[in-house]
CSV table of C-alpha atoms and ligand atoms in Angstrom, one decimal:
chain,number,residue,atom,x,y,z
Y,1,MET,CA,0.1,0.0,0.0
Y,2,LEU,CA,3.0,2.3,0.6
Y,3,GLU,CA,6.3,2.1,-1.2
Y,4,ILE,CA,9.0,4.5,0.0
Y,5,LYS,CA,12.1,4.7,-2.1
Y,6,ASP,CA,15.3,6.7,-1.4
Y,7,LEU,CA,13.4,9.1,0.9
Y,8,SER,CA,15.5,11.9,2.2
Y,9,VAL,CA,14.7,14.8,4.4
Y,10,TRP,CA,16.9,17.9,4.7
Y,11,TYR,CA,16.5,20.9,6.9
Y,12,GLY,CA,18.8,23.4,5.5
Y,13,GLY,CA,22.1,21.7,5.6
Y,14,ILE,CA,21.0,19.0,8.0
Y,15,ASN,CA,20.3,15.6,6.5
Y,16,ALA,CA,17.8,14.0,8.9
Y,17,VAL,CA,16.7,11.1,6.7
Y,18,LYS,CA,19.3,9.7,4.3
Y,19,GLY,CA,17.6,7.8,1.5
Y,20,ILE,CA,15.7,5.2,3.2
Y,21,SER,CA,13.3,2.6,1.5
Y,22,LEU,CA,10.6,0.7,3.1
Y,23,SER,CA,7.4,-1.0,2.0
Y,24,ILE,CA,4.1,-1.4,3.8
Y,25,LYS,CA,1.5,-4.0,2.9
Y,26,ARG,CA,-2.2,-3.3,3.3
Y,27,GLY,CA,-3.4,-4.6,6.6
Y,28,GLU,CA,-0.1,-4.6,8.3
Y,29,ILE,CA,1.2,-3.0,11.4
Y,30,VAL,CA,4.6,-1.6,10.4
Y,31,THR,CA,7.0,0.1,12.9
Y,32,LEU,CA,9.9,2.3,12.6
Y,33,ILE,CA,12.0,2.2,15.8
Y,34,GLY,CA,15.0,4.3,16.7
Y,35,ALA,CA,16.7,6.6,19.2
Y,36,ASN,CA,16.1,10.3,19.7
Y,37,GLY,CA,17.1,12.3,16.6
Y,38,ALA,CA,17.2,9.1,14.4
Y,39,GLY,CA,14.8,10.8,11.9
Y,40,LYS,CA,11.6,8.8,12.8
Y,41,SER,CA,9.4,12.0,12.9
Y,42,SER,CA,11.0,13.5,9.8
Y,43,ALA,CA,10.1,10.3,7.9
Y,44,ILE,CA,6.5,10.0,9.0
Y,45,ARG,CA,5.9,13.8,8.5
Y,46,ALA,CA,7.3,13.5,5.0
Y,47,VAL,CA,4.6,10.8,4.3
Y,48,ALA,CA,1.9,13.1,5.8
Y,49,GLY,CA,3.0,16.0,3.6
Y,50,LEU,CA,4.3,18.1,6.5
Y,51,VAL,CA,7.9,18.2,5.4
Y,52,LYS,CA,9.0,18.1,1.7
Y,53,PRO,CA,11.2,15.2,1.1
Y,54,ARG,CA,13.4,13.9,-1.9
Y,55,GLY,CA,12.7,10.5,-3.3
Y,56,SER,CA,9.4,8.8,-3.8
Y,57,ILE,CA,6.4,7.6,-1.8
Y,58,VAL,CA,3.9,5.6,-3.9
Y,59,TYR,CA,0.6,5.1,-2.2
Y,60,THR,CA,-1.9,2.5,-3.6
Y,61,ASP,CA,-5.4,3.6,-2.7
Y,62,LYS,CA,-8.2,1.2,-2.1
Y,63,ASP,CA,-9.2,1.0,-5.7
Y,64,GLY,CA,-5.7,-0.1,-6.5
Y,65,LYS,CA,-4.7,3.1,-8.1
Y,66,ASP,CA,-1.0,4.2,-7.5
Y,67,ILE,CA,-0.4,7.8,-6.4
Y,68,GLU,CA,2.9,9.6,-5.9
Y,69,LEU,CA,2.7,11.5,-2.6
Y,70,VAL,CA,5.7,13.7,-2.7
Y,71,GLY,CA,4.7,17.3,-3.5
Y,72,LYS,CA,1.0,16.7,-2.2
Y,73,ALA,CA,-0.4,18.9,0.5
Y,74,PRO,CA,-1.5,17.5,3.9
Y,75,GLU,CA,-5.2,17.9,3.1
Y,76,ALA,CA,-4.7,15.8,0.1
Y,77,MET,CA,-3.2,13.0,2.1
Y,78,VAL,CA,-6.3,13.0,4.4
Y,79,LYS,CA,-8.6,12.8,1.4
Y,80,LEU,CA,-6.6,9.8,0.2
Y,81,GLY,CA,-7.2,7.9,3.4
Y,82,ILE,CA,-4.0,8.8,5.3
Y,83,ALA,CA,-4.0,10.3,8.8
Y,84,LEU,CA,-1.4,11.1,11.3
Y,85,SER,CA,-1.6,11.2,15.1
Y,86,PRO,CA,1.5,13.6,15.7
Y,87,GLU,CA,4.2,13.4,18.3
Y,88,GLY,CA,3.4,15.3,21.5
Y,89,ARG,CA,-0.4,14.8,20.8
Y,90,LYS,CA,-1.0,18.4,19.8
Y,91,ILE,CA,-4.5,18.5,21.2
Y,92,LEU,CA,-6.1,21.8,21.8
Y,93,PRO,CA,-6.3,22.2,25.7
Y,94,HIS,CA,-9.0,24.9,25.6
Y,95,LEU,CA,-11.4,23.0,23.3
Y,96,THR,CA,-13.6,20.2,24.5
Y,97,VAL,CA,-12.9,16.6,23.7
Y,98,GLU,CA,-15.5,16.5,21.0
Y,99,GLU,CA,-14.3,19.8,19.5
Y,100,ASN,CA,-10.9,18.4,19.3
Y,101,LEU,CA,-12.3,15.3,17.6
Y,102,LEU,CA,-14.2,17.3,15.1
Y,103,LEU,CA,-11.0,18.9,14.0
Y,104,GLY,CA,-9.8,15.6,12.7
Y,105,ALA,CA,-12.8,15.5,10.3
Y,106,TYR,CA,-12.0,19.0,8.8
Y,107,THR,CA,-11.7,17.6,5.3
Y,108,LEU,CA,-15.2,16.0,5.4
Y,109,ASP,CA,-18.2,18.0,4.4
Y,110,ASP,CA,-20.9,15.3,4.9
Y,111,ARG,CA,-22.3,15.8,8.3
Y,112,ALA,CA,-23.8,12.4,8.5
Y,113,VAL,CA,-20.4,10.8,7.8
Y,114,VAL,CA,-18.7,13.1,10.5
Y,115,ALA,CA,-21.4,11.9,13.0
Y,116,GLU,CA,-20.8,8.3,12.0
Y,117,ASN,CA,-17.0,8.6,12.4
Y,118,LEU,CA,-17.6,10.4,15.7
Y,119,GLU,CA,-19.6,7.5,17.1
Y,120,HIS,CA,-17.0,5.1,15.9
Y,121,ALA,CA,-14.2,7.1,17.7
Y,122,TYR,CA,-16.4,7.0,20.8
Y,123,ALA,CA,-17.0,3.3,20.4
Y,124,LEU,CA,-13.1,2.7,20.3
Y,125,PHE,CA,-12.5,5.0,23.2
Y,126,PRO,CA,-15.6,5.0,25.5
Y,127,ARG,CA,-13.8,7.0,28.0
Y,128,LEU,CA,-13.7,9.9,25.6
Y,129,LYS,CA,-17.4,9.8,25.2
Y,130,GLU,CA,-17.9,10.2,29.0
Y,131,ARG,CA,-15.6,13.2,28.8
Y,132,ARG,CA,-16.8,14.6,25.5
Y,133,SER,CA,-17.6,18.1,27.1
Y,134,GLN,CA,-14.4,18.3,29.2
Y,135,THR,CA,-11.7,20.4,27.8
Y,136,GLY,CA,-8.7,18.6,26.4
Y,137,GLY,CA,-6.3,20.1,28.8
Y,138,THR,CA,-8.0,18.5,31.9
Y,139,LEU,CA,-7.5,15.0,30.6
Y,140,SER,CA,-4.9,12.7,32.0
Y,141,GLY,CA,-1.8,12.1,29.8
Y,142,GLY,CA,-3.2,8.8,28.7
Y,143,GLU,CA,-6.6,10.1,27.9
Y,144,GLN,CA,-4.9,12.9,25.9
Y,145,GLN,CA,-3.1,10.3,23.9
Y,146,MET,CA,-6.3,8.4,23.3
Y,147,LEU,CA,-7.8,11.7,22.1
Y,148,ALA,CA,-4.9,12.2,19.6
Y,149,VAL,CA,-5.4,8.7,18.1
Y,150,ALA,CA,-9.1,9.2,18.0
Y,151,ARG,CA,-8.8,12.5,16.4
Y,152,ALA,CA,-6.7,10.9,13.6
Y,153,MET,CA,-9.5,8.2,13.2
Y,154,MET,CA,-12.1,11.0,12.5
Y,155,SER,CA,-11.2,10.9,8.8
Y,156,ASN,CA,-11.7,7.1,8.6
Y,157,PRO,CA,-8.2,6.5,7.4
Y,158,ASP,CA,-7.1,3.4,5.6
Y,159,LEU,CA,-3.5,4.2,6.7
Y,160,LEU,CA,-3.1,5.4,10.3
Y,161,MET,CA,0.3,6.9,11.2
Y,162,LEU,CA,1.1,7.2,14.9
Y,163,ASP,CA,4.2,9.2,16.0
Y,164,GLU,CA,5.3,8.0,19.5
Y,165,PRO,CA,1.9,7.2,21.0
Y,166,SER,CA,3.7,5.8,24.2
Y,167,LEU,CA,5.5,9.1,24.8
Y,168,GLY,CA,5.2,10.0,28.6
Y,169,LEU,CA,2.9,7.2,29.5
Y,170,ALA,CA,3.1,4.8,32.4
Y,171,PRO,CA,3.5,1.2,31.2
Y,172,ILE,CA,-0.1,0.3,31.9
Y,173,LEU,CA,-1.4,3.1,29.8
Y,174,VAL,CA,1.1,2.1,27.1
Y,175,ASP,CA,-0.5,-1.4,27.0
Y,176,GLU,CA,-4.0,0.2,26.8
Y,177,VAL,CA,-3.0,2.5,23.8
Y,178,PHE,CA,-1.3,-0.4,22.1
Y,179,LYS,CA,-4.4,-2.6,22.6
Y,180,ARG,CA,-6.4,0.0,20.8
Y,181,ILE,CA,-3.9,0.3,18.0
Y,182,THR,CA,-4.2,-3.5,17.6
Y,183,ASP,CA,-8.2,-3.1,17.5
Y,184,ILE,CA,-7.9,-0.5,14.9
Y,185,ASN,CA,-5.7,-2.7,12.8
Y,186,LYS,CA,-8.1,-5.5,13.2
Y,187,GLU,CA,-10.7,-3.3,11.5
Y,188,GLY,CA,-8.6,-3.8,8.4
Y,189,ARG,CA,-6.6,-0.5,8.7
Y,190,THR,CA,-3.0,-0.3,7.9
Y,191,ILE,CA,-0.7,1.2,10.7
Y,192,LEU,CA,2.6,2.9,10.5
Y,193,LEU,CA,3.8,3.2,14.0
Y,194,VAL,CA,6.9,5.3,14.9
Y,195,GLU,CA,8.3,4.5,18.4
Y,196,GLN,CA,11.2,4.8,20.7
Y,197,ASN,CA,9.5,2.2,22.9
Y,198,ALA,CA,10.9,-0.7,20.9
Y,199,PHE,CA,9.5,-3.5,23.1
Y,200,ALA,CA,5.9,-2.3,23.0
Y,201,ALA,CA,6.1,-1.6,19.1
Y,202,LEU,CA,7.8,-4.8,18.2
Y,203,ARG,CA,5.4,-6.9,20.2
Y,204,ILE,CA,2.4,-5.8,17.9
Y,205,ALA,CA,4.3,-5.2,14.7
Y,206,HIS,CA,4.0,-7.6,11.6
Y,207,LYS,CA,7.2,-5.8,10.2
Y,208,ALA,CA,9.8,-3.5,11.6
Y,209,TYR,CA,12.6,-1.3,10.7
Y,210,VAL,CA,15.4,0.1,12.8
Y,211,LEU,CA,16.3,3.7,11.9
Y,212,GLU,CA,19.8,5.0,13.1
Y,213,VAL,CA,20.9,8.5,12.3
Y,214,GLY,CA,18.8,8.7,9.1
Y,215,ASN,CA,19.5,5.2,7.9
Y,216,ILE,CA,17.6,2.0,8.1
Y,217,THR,CA,20.1,-0.6,9.6
Y,218,LEU,CA,17.9,-3.6,10.4
Y,219,GLU,CA,14.6,-4.9,9.2
Y,220,GLY,CA,12.6,-8.0,9.8
Y,221,THR,CA,9.4,-9.2,11.5
Y,222,GLY,CA,8.5,-7.8,14.9
Y,223,HIS,CA,9.2,-11.2,16.3
Y,224,ASP,CA,12.7,-11.4,14.6
Y,225,LEU,CA,13.7,-8.0,15.9
Y,226,LEU,CA,12.5,-8.8,19.4
Y,227,ASN,CA,15.0,-11.6,19.3
Y,228,ASN,CA,17.7,-9.9,17.5
Y,229,ASP,CA,20.9,-9.5,19.7
Y,230,LYS,CA,21.8,-6.0,18.3
Y,231,VAL,CA,18.2,-4.7,19.0
Y,232,ARG,CA,18.1,-6.3,22.4
Y,233,GLU,CA,21.4,-4.6,23.3
Y,234,ALA,CA,20.7,-1.2,21.8
Y,235,TYR,CA,16.9,-0.8,22.4
Y,236,LEU,CA,15.6,-3.4,24.9
Y,237,GLY,CA,18.1,-3.0,27.7
Y,238,GLY,CA,20.1,-6.3,26.9
V,1,ATP,N1,12.5,21.7,11.8
V,1,ATP,C1,13.8,21.2,11.9
V,1,ATP,N2,14.8,22.0,11.5
V,1,ATP,C2,16.2,21.6,11.6
V,1,ATP,N3,16.4,20.4,12.1
V,1,ATP,C3,15.5,19.5,12.5
V,1,ATP,C4,14.1,19.9,12.3
V,1,ATP,N4,13.3,18.8,12.7
V,1,ATP,C5,14.1,17.8,13.0
V,1,ATP,N5,15.4,18.3,12.8
V,1,ATP,C6,16.6,17.5,13.0
V,1,ATP,O1,16.5,16.2,12.4
V,1,ATP,C7,17.0,15.1,13.1
V,1,ATP,C8,15.9,14.0,13.1
V,1,ATP,O2,14.8,14.6,13.8
V,1,ATP,P1,13.5,13.7,14.1
V,1,ATP,O3,12.6,14.6,14.9
V,1,ATP,O4,13.1,13.2,12.8
V,1,ATP,O5,14.0,12.6,15.0
V,1,ATP,P2,13.2,11.5,15.8
V,1,ATP,O6,13.6,10.1,15.4
V,1,ATP,O7,11.7,11.7,15.6
V,1,ATP,O8,13.5,11.9,17.3
V,1,ATP,P3,12.6,11.7,18.6
V,1,ATP,O9,12.6,10.3,19.0
V,1,ATP,O10,13.4,12.6,19.6
V,1,ATP,O11,11.3,12.3,18.3
V,1,ATP,C9,17.5,15.7,14.4
V,1,ATP,O12,18.8,15.7,14.3
V,1,ATP,C10,16.7,16.9,14.5
V,1,ATP,O13,17.5,17.9,15.3
V,2,MG,MG1,10.1,12.2,16.9
């Protein structure tokens, strides 16, 4: 569904992503793990159209049509069925939970579809429904992360991209968020998951890539990398 070839991201003279290639099949959970500054966010933001990369990103939509994403605007990505839950959640603290969710549906103009997607988001995250009128800033960290994921779900994406959903969460909440990610995948949606929490990510991933200072240095199934000596030493604490 996504073929990334020779993708590079530059910020002025800084080369954050150095010509990486990866492929994602429809229905998979694919994770990109790596340390701080490895280029994970830069790569996922390039797919979402938020930074302009070099190279090629070919997306196959649900009708089987191949579309080059490089050069397209973020709104175009959402219309193609791609959504991003950004690093650091980026929820609006003074808006209610429901208002935050509705922002995720900004590209949709059919109100019935928006209402349907909202009910679906609440079905996935019942706690958000209970707190629908509460402001985003009063939610706990875990609830805010759920809100960020639910907001990305509001466009009913085929490809859901998540940038560090475990950031700042206690282990029990990480488990809860990752359980929801698995549920979303079971609905038939493809997931691209960027994580520093290699253990949590590899446990649920069908396919995984390790990114080190802008280069992919290892790839395999989630299971393979969980049992890989180099990964264990560098990312799983030995
Ligand atoms: N807007 C920017 N301008 C200049 N340099 C940037 C910018 N954004 C990122 N970088 C640099 O690009 C490199 C990769 O950053 P990126 O945010 O992609 O890493 P990351 O793997 O997501 O890290 P983290 O796990 O800390 O989120 C870093 O060296 C960072 O300083
Ligand atoms: Mg990042």
